[in-house]
Amino acid sequence: MASARAGRFIRQPTGYVAFVPAPLPPEPPIDLDIPLVRLLSEADQAVGRLDVFTELLVNPDLFVAMYVRREAVLSSQIEGTQSTLDDVLKFELDESLREIPKDVDEVVNYVRAMNYGLERVATLPLSLRLLREIHAEVLTGVRGQEREPGEFRRTQNWIGPQDATLAKATFVPPPPPEMRTALDNFERFIHQDELPPLMHCGLAHAQFETIHPFLDGNGRVGRLLITFLLVHRQVLHRPLLYLSYFLKRHRTEYYDRLMAIRVDGDWEGWLRFFLRGVMETATEAANTARKIVRLREEHRLLVEQAGLGMNGLRLIDVLLQRPLVNINLVKDRLGAAGVSFATANNLALAFQGLGILEETTGGKRNRRFRYSPYLDLFRDEPEDSVSADVGELETTAT
């Protein structure tokens, strides 16, 4: 028998069954057994180590842009996009390149939505209004733009295999009237601070995905919500913790854990999964940050030994933010030092000779240079060919 702890499955007048979530926090309260308490402690420590380490960096903002781009790529791939991190960097360098996949716009929108949300959260509390604004940033001008960017749905949606009907859906979120009530409860919950921040964040993400308030883009906005909550609750001072890689690797368990909340009221099982993801992701992020610091110091030493002066040292920091460059970008980014095109060209060639940059076009004009040692630190394990959104396609009633 299904548990009513997380909500109820209610048959609608037209015959389908929709899930109406109960308000958070769960009742009865979360069972803080020994395994869950241990995971919460380990996740807290891992996040704390990451935050302390990044605060000790000379300029942590140099690295934030790459973490945001990587999260955008992975979160968008969960929704079926094919664009890679290199594709995003090429697009940023030259939007007219024919070799860039068409769906790169979706990833770029995600980057913009992340940066927009982080800027807003710094001065305003999280709210339903902000979630609508972020949703508009995610969907405007790309696939799904016809599904009312920035607006909560007014019709029923559902989740299931491709071409599944409402009657055969894997999961049906609450109908619009009940959805609005659930959203009001959700907004009140995200402003509470009685629960430990990581537990609060895990509950909020799962509840948002259950409410599924948009016609499209719920997964992307829900994953953005994790980062915004961690920054809002001051768990992190820099947005360097993203769960999309973990969720992508464990997507079947991810969907199963969310469904177990709805069917069995198993919030504890979900939280164990979520906290494990936080712990692993924070540890990986801290290790990557340490490697970046070592790489920066090694390359600064090479530049100094080669006698490339302050322009060379400045270029290292440019590359940490823009690891794919052409000569014009180098010239522009070093423009405060009065660098000419010829000087920028010679500097890029010198970096190539030192093994810092790799020329990727093979031509003599319009050359691009890739900071490969740095980008290799963000390389993920190859995925299988199965679409990441199998079994979780969003569909809308017409």
Short mmCIF file of C-alpha atoms in Angstrom, two decimals:
data_model
loop_
_atom_site.label_atom_id
_atom_site.label_comp_id
_atom_site.label_asym_id
_atom_site.label_seq_id
_atom_site.Cartn_x
_atom_site.Cartn_y
_atom_site.Cartn_z
CA MET A 1 0.00 0.00 0.00
CA ALA A 2 1.34 3.42 -0.94
CA SER A 3 2.36 5.72 1.89
CA ALA A 4 0.64 9.10 2.29
CA ARG A 5 3.71 10.57 4.02
CA ALA A 6 4.88 12.48 0.92
CA GLY A 7 1.42 13.02 -0.56
CA ARG A 8 -1.42 11.16 -2.20
CA PHE A 9 -2.26 9.69 -5.57
CA ILE A 10 -5.67 11.08 -6.47
CA ARG A 11 -7.86 9.93 -9.35
CA GLN A 12 -8.99 12.87 -11.46
CA PRO A 13 -12.46 13.31 -13.01
CA THR A 14 -11.20 12.24 -16.45
CA GLY A 15 -9.79 8.99 -15.06
CA TYR A 16 -6.02 9.52 -14.74
CA VAL A 17 -4.23 9.44 -11.39
CA ALA A 18 -2.09 12.44 -10.31
CA PHE A 19 0.14 12.85 -7.29
CA VAL A 20 -0.56 15.72 -4.90
CA PRO A 21 2.43 16.31 -2.58
CA ALA A 22 2.13 16.95 1.13
CA PRO A 23 3.79 20.09 2.52
CA LEU A 24 7.38 19.96 3.74
CA PRO A 25 8.97 19.12 6.10
CA PRO A 26 7.83 15.47 6.09
CA GLU A 27 5.51 14.16 8.76
CA PRO A 28 6.49 12.06 10.62
CA PRO A 29 9.89 13.82 10.70
CA ILE A 30 13.01 12.45 9.02
CA ASP A 31 14.34 9.40 10.89
CA LEU A 32 17.89 10.42 11.70
CA ASP A 33 19.30 6.93 12.05
CA ILE A 34 23.03 6.29 12.38
CA PRO A 35 23.77 5.79 8.63
CA LEU A 36 21.92 8.99 7.70
CA VAL A 37 23.58 11.03 10.47
CA ARG A 38 26.98 9.71 9.41
CA LEU A 39 26.33 10.63 5.77
CA LEU A 40 25.12 14.09 6.76
CA SER A 41 28.28 14.63 8.80
CA GLU A 42 30.57 13.39 6.02
CA ALA A 43 28.80 15.52 3.41
CA ASP A 44 28.99 18.59 5.67
CA GLN A 45 32.71 18.03 6.18
CA ALA A 46 33.35 17.56 2.45
CA VAL A 47 31.47 20.75 1.57
CA GLY A 48 33.24 22.61 4.38
CA ARG A 49 36.65 21.53 3.12
CA LEU A 50 35.75 22.68 -0.38
CA ASP A 51 34.51 26.04 0.86
CA VAL A 52 37.57 26.65 3.07
CA PHE A 53 39.94 25.67 0.29
CA THR A 54 38.34 27.97 -2.27
CA GLU A 55 38.30 30.86 0.20
CA LEU A 56 42.06 30.48 0.56
CA LEU A 57 42.66 30.79 -3.17
CA VAL A 58 44.20 34.00 -4.47
CA ASN A 59 41.34 34.53 -6.92
CA PRO A 60 38.70 31.78 -6.79
CA ASP A 61 36.50 33.64 -9.27
CA LEU A 62 39.01 32.68 -11.97
CA PHE A 63 37.75 29.11 -11.74
CA VAL A 64 34.03 29.67 -11.18
CA ALA A 65 33.22 30.26 -14.85
CA MET A 66 34.57 26.85 -15.83
CA TYR A 67 32.62 25.06 -13.12
CA VAL A 68 29.46 26.84 -14.25
CA ARG A 69 30.04 25.87 -17.90
CA ARG A 70 30.73 22.24 -16.97
CA GLU A 71 27.54 22.07 -14.92
CA ALA A 72 25.58 23.63 -17.79
CA VAL A 73 26.89 21.00 -20.22
CA LEU A 74 26.15 18.05 -17.93
CA SER A 75 22.73 19.26 -16.79
CA SER A 76 21.72 19.92 -20.40
CA GLN A 77 23.01 16.50 -21.49
CA ILE A 78 20.62 14.91 -19.00
CA GLU A 79 17.88 16.53 -21.09
CA GLY A 80 19.29 15.05 -24.30
CA THR A 81 21.61 17.73 -25.69
CA GLN A 82 24.81 16.64 -27.44
CA SER A 83 26.96 19.76 -27.01
CA THR A 84 30.25 19.43 -25.15
CA LEU A 85 32.31 21.84 -23.09
CA ASP A 86 34.49 22.53 -26.13
CA ASP A 87 31.39 23.37 -28.16
CA VAL A 88 30.35 25.97 -25.58
CA LEU A 89 33.82 27.51 -25.61
CA LYS A 90 33.82 27.66 -29.41
CA PHE A 91 30.41 29.33 -29.36
CA GLU A 92 31.64 31.93 -26.88
CA LEU A 93 34.60 32.61 -29.13
CA ASP A 94 32.70 32.75 -32.42
CA GLU A 95 28.95 32.13 -32.67
CA SER A 96 29.16 31.79 -36.46
CA LEU A 97 31.23 28.58 -36.50
CA ARG A 98 29.44 25.90 -38.53
CA GLU A 99 30.96 23.03 -36.56
CA ILE A 100 29.02 23.93 -33.40
CA PRO A 101 25.94 21.72 -32.66
CA LYS A 102 22.62 23.55 -32.87
CA ASP A 103 21.68 22.68 -29.31
CA VAL A 104 24.62 24.62 -27.88
CA ASP A 105 22.18 27.51 -27.39
CA GLU A 106 20.48 25.47 -24.67
CA VAL A 107 23.74 25.10 -22.76
CA VAL A 108 24.58 28.78 -23.17
CA ASN A 109 21.11 29.64 -21.83
CA TYR A 110 21.82 27.46 -18.79
CA VAL A 111 25.08 29.32 -18.15
CA ARG A 112 23.23 32.62 -18.40
CA ALA A 113 20.48 31.35 -16.07
CA MET A 114 23.04 30.21 -13.51
CA ASN A 115 24.88 33.53 -13.52
CA TYR A 116 21.61 35.46 -13.44
CA GLY A 117 20.33 33.46 -10.49
CA LEU A 118 23.57 33.75 -8.52
CA GLU A 119 23.55 37.51 -8.98
CA ARG A 120 19.93 37.74 -7.83
CA VAL A 121 20.35 35.41 -4.84
CA ALA A 122 23.18 37.59 -3.58
CA THR A 123 20.71 40.43 -2.90
CA LEU A 124 17.22 38.84 -2.86
CA PRO A 125 15.71 35.78 -1.15
CA LEU A 126 14.79 32.75 -3.20
CA SER A 127 11.18 32.96 -4.34
CA LEU A 128 8.72 31.61 -6.87
CA ARG A 129 9.19 34.81 -8.83
CA LEU A 130 12.93 34.18 -9.08
CA LEU A 131 12.33 30.59 -10.21
CA ARG A 132 10.09 31.90 -12.99
CA GLU A 133 12.75 34.39 -14.03
CA ILE A 134 15.40 31.66 -14.09
CA HIS A 135 13.09 29.42 -16.12
CA ALA A 136 12.71 32.17 -18.69
CA GLU A 137 16.50 32.43 -18.96
CA VAL A 138 16.74 28.67 -19.52
CA LEU A 139 14.10 28.31 -22.25
CA THR A 140 13.88 31.60 -24.14
CA GLY A 141 14.92 31.20 -27.78
CA VAL A 142 15.70 27.46 -27.65
CA ARG A 143 13.98 24.09 -27.82
CA GLY A 144 10.91 24.32 -25.58
CA GLN A 145 10.49 28.07 -26.04
CA GLU A 146 6.87 27.48 -27.09
CA ARG A 147 6.20 26.06 -23.60
CA GLU A 148 5.67 29.36 -21.84
CA PRO A 149 9.13 30.36 -20.54
CA GLY A 150 8.87 32.07 -17.17
CA GLU A 151 5.31 30.88 -16.48
CA PHE A 152 3.97 28.12 -14.27
CA ARG A 153 1.89 25.66 -16.22
CA ARG A 154 -1.87 25.99 -16.59
CA THR A 155 -2.38 22.51 -18.01
CA GLN A 156 -1.56 19.00 -16.88
CA ASN A 157 1.85 17.54 -17.69
CA TRP A 158 3.25 14.08 -17.14
CA ILE A 159 6.44 12.05 -17.29
CA GLY A 160 6.95 8.80 -19.17
CA PRO A 161 8.50 7.02 -22.13
CA GLN A 162 8.39 8.75 -25.48
CA ASP A 163 4.85 8.90 -26.91
CA ALA A 164 3.34 7.69 -23.61
CA THR A 165 -0.21 8.89 -23.01
CA LEU A 166 -1.44 10.47 -19.80
CA ALA A 167 -3.15 7.21 -18.87
CA LYS A 168 0.13 5.27 -19.20
CA ALA A 169 2.49 7.87 -17.72
CA THR A 170 5.24 6.89 -15.33
CA PHE A 171 4.36 9.83 -13.10
CA VAL A 172 1.71 12.56 -13.19
CA PRO A 173 2.44 15.71 -11.13
CA PRO A 174 -0.35 17.63 -9.39
CA PRO A 175 -3.03 19.28 -11.55
CA PRO A 176 -2.74 23.09 -11.81
CA PRO A 177 -5.00 24.04 -8.85
CA GLU A 178 -3.21 21.63 -6.48
CA MET A 179 0.13 22.63 -8.03
CA ARG A 180 -0.41 26.25 -7.03
CA THR A 181 -1.11 25.23 -3.43
CA ALA A 182 1.98 23.00 -3.43
CA LEU A 183 4.09 25.87 -4.75
CA ASP A 184 2.89 28.19 -1.99
CA ASN A 185 3.88 25.56 0.58
CA PHE A 186 7.20 25.05 -1.21
CA GLU A 187 8.04 28.76 -1.10
CA ARG A 188 7.38 28.84 2.64
CA PHE A 189 9.61 25.81 3.12
CA ILE A 190 12.62 27.20 1.26
CA HIS A 191 12.58 30.19 3.62
CA GLN A 192 12.77 27.95 6.71
CA ASP A 193 16.13 27.27 8.33
CA GLU A 194 15.31 24.78 11.08
CA LEU A 195 16.74 21.78 9.21
CA PRO A 196 20.46 21.23 8.47
CA PRO A 197 21.18 23.07 5.18
CA LEU A 198 22.11 20.00 3.13
CA MET A 199 19.03 18.12 4.28
CA HIS A 200 16.90 21.18 3.57
CA CYS A 201 18.40 21.42 0.08
CA GLY A 202 17.82 17.72 -0.67
CA LEU A 203 14.16 17.88 0.42
CA ALA A 204 13.56 21.04 -1.61
CA HIS A 205 15.03 19.61 -4.82
CA ALA A 206 12.95 16.44 -4.62
CA GLN A 207 9.77 18.39 -3.84
CA PHE A 208 10.34 20.73 -6.77
CA GLU A 209 10.76 17.79 -9.15
CA THR A 210 7.56 16.25 -7.79
CA ILE A 211 5.57 19.47 -8.24
CA HIS A 212 6.99 19.82 -11.79
CA PRO A 213 5.54 23.33 -12.13
CA PHE A 214 6.70 24.13 -15.69
CA LEU A 215 5.71 22.66 -19.03
CA ASP A 216 9.38 22.04 -19.81
CA GLY A 217 12.76 22.60 -18.18
CA ASN A 218 11.85 21.34 -14.70
CA GLY A 219 14.97 19.18 -14.42
CA ARG A 220 17.31 22.02 -15.32
CA VAL A 221 15.65 24.52 -12.99
CA GLY A 222 15.56 21.91 -10.21
CA ARG A 223 19.29 21.29 -10.51
CA LEU A 224 19.97 25.04 -10.55
CA LEU A 225 17.91 25.28 -7.38
CA ILE A 226 20.43 23.08 -5.55
CA THR A 227 23.25 25.56 -6.16
CA PHE A 228 21.10 28.58 -5.33
CA LEU A 229 20.00 27.04 -2.04
CA LEU A 230 23.57 26.16 -1.02
CA VAL A 231 24.68 29.74 -1.69
CA HIS A 232 21.53 31.19 -0.10
CA ARG A 233 22.06 29.14 3.08
CA GLN A 234 25.76 30.20 3.03
CA VAL A 235 26.94 26.61 2.87
CA LEU A 236 29.17 27.76 0.01
CA HIS A 237 30.63 31.19 -0.65
CA ARG A 238 31.50 30.26 -4.24
CA PRO A 239 29.28 28.19 -6.57
CA LEU A 240 31.68 25.29 -7.09
CA LEU A 241 29.46 22.34 -6.14
CA TYR A 242 27.24 20.85 -8.85
CA LEU A 243 25.48 17.47 -8.75
CA SER A 244 24.65 16.97 -12.43
CA TYR A 245 27.62 14.67 -13.08
CA PHE A 246 26.64 12.48 -10.12
CA LEU A 247 22.97 12.46 -11.17
CA LYS A 248 23.93 11.67 -14.75
CA ARG A 249 26.09 8.73 -13.67
CA HIS A 250 23.34 7.41 -11.39
CA ARG A 251 20.29 8.57 -13.31
CA THR A 252 18.33 5.31 -12.89
CA GLU A 253 18.77 5.36 -9.13
CA TYR A 254 17.98 9.08 -9.15
CA TYR A 255 14.58 8.51 -10.77
CA ASP A 256 13.91 5.46 -8.61
CA ARG A 257 14.68 7.38 -5.39
CA LEU A 258 12.34 10.20 -6.39
CA MET A 259 9.56 7.72 -7.16
CA ALA A 260 10.14 5.90 -3.87
CA ILE A 261 9.38 9.17 -2.06
CA ARG A 262 6.02 9.42 -3.80
CA VAL A 263 5.04 5.76 -3.52
CA ASP A 264 6.56 4.75 -0.17
CA GLY A 265 7.25 8.07 1.55
CA ASP A 266 10.93 7.07 1.59
CA TRP A 267 12.49 10.45 2.25
CA GLU A 268 15.35 8.82 4.15
CA GLY A 269 16.42 6.71 1.14
CA TRP A 270 16.38 9.80 -1.04
CA LEU A 271 18.43 11.80 1.46
CA ARG A 272 21.04 9.05 1.73
CA PHE A 273 21.39 9.13 -2.07
CA PHE A 274 21.48 12.93 -2.20
CA LEU A 275 24.03 13.28 0.61
CA ARG A 276 26.25 10.66 -0.97
CA GLY A 277 26.17 12.73 -4.15
CA VAL A 278 27.04 15.90 -2.25
CA MET A 279 29.94 14.19 -0.48
CA GLU A 280 31.40 12.67 -3.66
CA THR A 281 30.90 15.83 -5.70
CA ALA A 282 32.43 18.12 -3.07
CA THR A 283 35.45 15.83 -2.74
CA GLU A 284 35.93 15.73 -6.52
CA ALA A 285 35.56 19.51 -6.77
CA ALA A 286 38.15 20.10 -4.04
CA ASN A 287 40.58 17.72 -5.75
CA THR A 288 40.05 19.47 -9.08
CA ALA A 289 40.59 22.87 -7.46
CA ARG A 290 43.90 21.67 -5.98
CA LYS A 291 45.01 20.43 -9.39
CA ILE A 292 44.09 23.78 -10.93
CA VAL A 293 46.18 25.63 -8.35
CA ARG A 294 49.18 23.37 -9.01
CA LEU A 295 48.77 23.74 -12.77
CA ARG A 296 48.58 27.53 -12.49
CA GLU A 297 51.77 27.66 -10.43
CA GLU A 298 53.63 25.28 -12.78
CA HIS A 299 52.69 27.33 -15.82
CA ARG A 300 53.46 30.65 -14.15
CA LEU A 301 56.93 29.26 -13.40
CA LEU A 302 57.37 28.21 -17.05
CA VAL A 303 56.32 31.68 -18.20
CA GLU A 304 58.71 33.38 -15.80
CA GLN A 305 61.60 31.15 -16.84
CA ALA A 306 60.84 31.89 -20.50
CA GLY A 307 61.04 35.62 -19.79
CA LEU A 308 57.52 36.38 -21.02
CA GLY A 309 56.99 39.05 -18.38
CA MET A 310 53.77 40.30 -16.85
CA ASN A 311 51.79 39.85 -20.06
CA GLY A 312 52.59 36.16 -19.94
CA LEU A 313 51.47 35.89 -16.32
CA ARG A 314 48.28 37.79 -17.10
CA LEU A 315 47.57 35.45 -20.00
CA ILE A 316 47.66 32.46 -17.62
CA ASP A 317 44.77 33.97 -15.67
CA VAL A 318 42.93 34.83 -18.89
CA LEU A 319 43.15 31.17 -19.91
CA LEU A 320 41.71 30.00 -16.59
CA GLN A 321 38.54 31.89 -17.51
CA ARG A 322 38.64 31.45 -21.30
CA PRO A 323 40.61 28.27 -22.11
CA LEU A 324 39.85 28.54 -25.83
CA VAL A 325 41.23 31.72 -27.40
CA ASN A 326 42.14 33.35 -30.66
CA ILE A 327 44.62 36.17 -31.12
CA ASN A 328 41.97 38.87 -31.03
CA LEU A 329 40.67 37.64 -27.69
CA VAL A 330 44.20 37.60 -26.24
CA LYS A 331 44.77 41.11 -27.54
CA ASP A 332 41.47 42.34 -26.08
CA ARG A 333 41.92 40.67 -22.69
CA LEU A 334 45.43 42.09 -22.33
CA GLY A 335 44.38 45.40 -23.81
CA ALA A 336 44.87 47.34 -20.58
CA ALA A 337 48.58 46.67 -20.99
CA GLY A 338 48.53 48.12 -24.50
CA VAL A 339 49.19 44.80 -26.25
CA SER A 340 49.22 44.88 -30.04
CA PHE A 341 47.96 42.10 -32.31
CA ALA A 342 51.55 41.14 -33.16
CA THR A 343 52.50 40.95 -29.47
CA ALA A 344 49.43 38.85 -28.70
CA ASN A 345 50.26 36.53 -31.60
CA ASN A 346 53.86 36.10 -30.45
CA LEU A 347 52.70 35.43 -26.92
CA ALA A 348 50.27 32.71 -28.03
CA LEU A 349 53.00 31.09 -30.15
CA ALA A 350 55.39 31.21 -27.19
CA PHE A 351 52.76 29.49 -25.02
CA GLN A 352 52.37 26.88 -27.74
CA GLY A 353 56.12 26.30 -27.72
CA LEU A 354 56.03 25.81 -23.94
CA GLY A 355 53.29 23.19 -24.26
CA ILE A 356 50.75 25.38 -22.47
CA LEU A 357 48.58 26.05 -25.53
CA GLU A 358 47.63 23.77 -28.41
CA GLU A 359 46.74 25.19 -31.84
CA THR A 360 43.57 23.39 -32.98
CA THR A 361 42.80 24.61 -36.51
CA GLY A 362 45.96 23.61 -38.36
CA GLY A 363 45.80 26.77 -40.46
CA LYS A 364 47.66 30.06 -40.57
CA ARG A 365 44.63 32.31 -40.30
CA ASN A 366 41.80 32.46 -37.75
CA ARG A 367 43.73 30.14 -35.51
CA ARG A 368 42.36 28.93 -32.20
CA PHE A 369 44.46 27.92 -29.23
CA ARG A 370 43.25 25.48 -26.59
CA TYR A 371 44.46 25.37 -22.99
CA SER A 372 44.34 21.56 -23.03
CA PRO A 373 46.11 20.77 -19.71
CA TYR A 374 43.46 22.82 -17.94
CA LEU A 375 40.46 21.52 -19.89
CA ASP A 376 41.60 17.95 -19.29
CA LEU A 377 40.88 18.50 -15.59
CA PHE A 378 37.19 18.90 -16.47
CA ARG A 379 36.99 15.87 -18.72
CA ASP A 380 34.30 13.38 -17.73
CA GLU A 381 34.11 9.65 -18.25
CA PRO A 382 32.55 8.74 -21.62
CA GLU A 383 28.82 8.04 -21.46
CA ASP A 384 27.02 5.20 -23.18
CA SER A 385 24.84 5.95 -26.14
CA VAL A 386 21.54 5.72 -24.25
CA SER A 387 19.80 9.05 -23.95
CA ALA A 388 20.03 10.36 -20.42
CA ASP A 389 16.34 11.25 -20.32
CA VAL A 390 14.97 7.80 -21.14
CA GLY A 391 11.88 7.19 -19.01
CA GLU A 392 11.69 10.80 -17.87
CA LEU A 393 10.41 12.72 -20.88
CA GLU A 394 8.13 15.62 -20.05
CA THR A 395 4.81 15.65 -21.89
CA THR A 396 2.01 18.14 -21.81
CA ALA A 397 -1.72 17.86 -22.21
CA THR A 398 -3.08 19.67 -25.25
#
